[in-house]
PDB file of C-alpha atoms in Angstrom:
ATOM      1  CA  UNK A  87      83.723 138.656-139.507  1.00  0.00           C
ATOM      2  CA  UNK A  88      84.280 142.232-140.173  1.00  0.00           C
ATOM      3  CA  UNK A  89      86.983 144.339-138.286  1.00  0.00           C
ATOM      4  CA  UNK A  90      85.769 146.909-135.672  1.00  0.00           C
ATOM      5  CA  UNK A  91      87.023 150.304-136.259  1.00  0.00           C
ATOM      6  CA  UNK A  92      87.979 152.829-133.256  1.00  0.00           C
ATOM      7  CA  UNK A  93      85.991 155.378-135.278  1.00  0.00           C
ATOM      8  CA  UNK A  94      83.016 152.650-134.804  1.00  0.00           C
ATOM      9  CA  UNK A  95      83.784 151.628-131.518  1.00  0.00           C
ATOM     10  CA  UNK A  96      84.409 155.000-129.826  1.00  0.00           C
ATOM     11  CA  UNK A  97      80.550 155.890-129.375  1.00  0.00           C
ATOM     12  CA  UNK A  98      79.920 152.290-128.721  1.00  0.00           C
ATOM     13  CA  UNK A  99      82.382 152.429-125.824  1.00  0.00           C
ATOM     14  CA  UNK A 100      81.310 156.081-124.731  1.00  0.00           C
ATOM     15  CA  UNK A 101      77.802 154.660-124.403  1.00  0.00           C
ATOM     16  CA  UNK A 102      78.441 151.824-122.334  1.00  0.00           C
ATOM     17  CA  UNK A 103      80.252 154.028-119.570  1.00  0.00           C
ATOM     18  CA  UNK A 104      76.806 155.821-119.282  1.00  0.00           C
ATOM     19  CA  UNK A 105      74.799 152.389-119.400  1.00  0.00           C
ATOM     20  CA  UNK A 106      73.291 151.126-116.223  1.00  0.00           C
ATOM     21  CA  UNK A 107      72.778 147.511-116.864  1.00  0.00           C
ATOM     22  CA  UNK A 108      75.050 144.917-117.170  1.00  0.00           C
ATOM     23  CA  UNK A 109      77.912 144.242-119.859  1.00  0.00           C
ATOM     24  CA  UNK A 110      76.044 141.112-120.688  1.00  0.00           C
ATOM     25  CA  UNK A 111      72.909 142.975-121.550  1.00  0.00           C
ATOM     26  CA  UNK A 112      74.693 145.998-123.316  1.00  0.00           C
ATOM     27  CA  UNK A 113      76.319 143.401-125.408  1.00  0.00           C
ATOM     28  CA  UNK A 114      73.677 142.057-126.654  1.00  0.00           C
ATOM     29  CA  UNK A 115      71.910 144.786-127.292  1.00  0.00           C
ATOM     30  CA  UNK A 116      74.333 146.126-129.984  1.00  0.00           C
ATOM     31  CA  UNK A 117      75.149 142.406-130.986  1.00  0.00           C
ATOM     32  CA  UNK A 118      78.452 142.686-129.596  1.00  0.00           C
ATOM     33  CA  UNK A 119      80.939 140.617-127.933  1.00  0.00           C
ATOM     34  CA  UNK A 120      81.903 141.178-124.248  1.00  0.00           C
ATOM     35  CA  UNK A 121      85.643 140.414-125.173  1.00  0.00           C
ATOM     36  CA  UNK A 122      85.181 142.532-127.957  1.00  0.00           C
ATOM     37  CA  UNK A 123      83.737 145.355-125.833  1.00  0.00           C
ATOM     38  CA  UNK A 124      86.708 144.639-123.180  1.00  0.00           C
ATOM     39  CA  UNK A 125      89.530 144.597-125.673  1.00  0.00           C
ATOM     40  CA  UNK A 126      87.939 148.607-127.081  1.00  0.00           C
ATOM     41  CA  UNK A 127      87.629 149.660-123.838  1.00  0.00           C
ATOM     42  CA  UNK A 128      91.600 148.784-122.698  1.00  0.00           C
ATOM     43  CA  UNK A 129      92.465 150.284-125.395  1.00  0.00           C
ATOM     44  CA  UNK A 130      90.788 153.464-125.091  1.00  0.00           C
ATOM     45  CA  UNK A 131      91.781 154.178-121.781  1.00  0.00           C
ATOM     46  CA  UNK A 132      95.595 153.045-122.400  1.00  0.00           C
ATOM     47  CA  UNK A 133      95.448 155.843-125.355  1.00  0.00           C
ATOM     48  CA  UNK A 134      94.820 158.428-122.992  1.00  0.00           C
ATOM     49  CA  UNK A 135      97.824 160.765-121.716  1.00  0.00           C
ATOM     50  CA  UNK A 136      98.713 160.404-118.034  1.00  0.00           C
ATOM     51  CA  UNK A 137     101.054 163.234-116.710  1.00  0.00           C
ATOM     52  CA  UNK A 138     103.892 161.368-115.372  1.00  0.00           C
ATOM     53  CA  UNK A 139     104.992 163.504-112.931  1.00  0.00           C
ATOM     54  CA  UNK A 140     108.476 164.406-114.815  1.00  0.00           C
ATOM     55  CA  UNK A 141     108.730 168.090-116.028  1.00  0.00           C
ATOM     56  CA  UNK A 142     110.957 169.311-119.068  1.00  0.00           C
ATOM     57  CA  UNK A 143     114.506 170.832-117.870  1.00  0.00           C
ATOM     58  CA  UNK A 144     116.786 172.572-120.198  1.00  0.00           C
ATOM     59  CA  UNK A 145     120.534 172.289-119.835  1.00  0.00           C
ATOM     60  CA  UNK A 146     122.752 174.678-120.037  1.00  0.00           C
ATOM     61  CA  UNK A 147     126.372 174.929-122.039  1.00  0.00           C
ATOM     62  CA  UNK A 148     128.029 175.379-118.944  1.00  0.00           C
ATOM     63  CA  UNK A 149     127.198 172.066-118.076  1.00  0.00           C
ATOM     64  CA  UNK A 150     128.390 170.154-120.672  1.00  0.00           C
ATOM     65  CA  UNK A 151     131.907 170.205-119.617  1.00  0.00           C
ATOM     66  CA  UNK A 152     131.355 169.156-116.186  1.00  0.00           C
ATOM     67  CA  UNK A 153     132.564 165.680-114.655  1.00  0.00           C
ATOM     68  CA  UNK A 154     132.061 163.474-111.579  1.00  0.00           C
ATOM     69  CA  UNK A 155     134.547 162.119-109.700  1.00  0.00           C
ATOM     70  CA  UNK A 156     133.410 159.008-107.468  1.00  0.00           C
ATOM     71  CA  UNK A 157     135.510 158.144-104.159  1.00  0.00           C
ATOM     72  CA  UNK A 158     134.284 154.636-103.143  1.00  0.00           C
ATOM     73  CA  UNK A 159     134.712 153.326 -99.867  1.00  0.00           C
ATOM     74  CA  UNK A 160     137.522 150.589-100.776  1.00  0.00           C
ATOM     75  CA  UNK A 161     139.751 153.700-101.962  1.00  0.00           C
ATOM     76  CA  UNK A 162     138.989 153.010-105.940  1.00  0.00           C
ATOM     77  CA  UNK A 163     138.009 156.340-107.868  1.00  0.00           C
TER      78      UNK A 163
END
């Protein structure tokens, strides 16, 4: 069996997004796997970069000294 590379795969997988049949059918026609196609695709899409939402904050020194102090209701600090 030889191993799929993502350099092989990558047009494979771009060309089934634009295909209007079914998996089953695509598959076959490039003598392909559907699990095989599945597994590609999953990993494709899980390499792409979401933006999470978070943005980058820089601290500053005069920060670094600062502490908390924490007052709980049962009198322990």
């Amino acid at each position: 069996m030889k191993q799929k590379t993502p350099e092989a795969m990558r047009p494979i997988v771009e060309a089934y997004a634009q295909y209007r049949g079914s998996k089953k059918a695509f598959c076959e026609e490039q003598g392909l796997a559907a699990h095989t196609l599945d597994y590609w695709r999953r990993k494709f899409s899980s390499s792409k970069e979401e933006p999470s939402g978070f943005i980058a904050l820089e601290v500053g020194l005069g920060s670094l000294g600062s502490t908390i102090e924490l007052h709980y209701p049962n009198g322990v600090r």
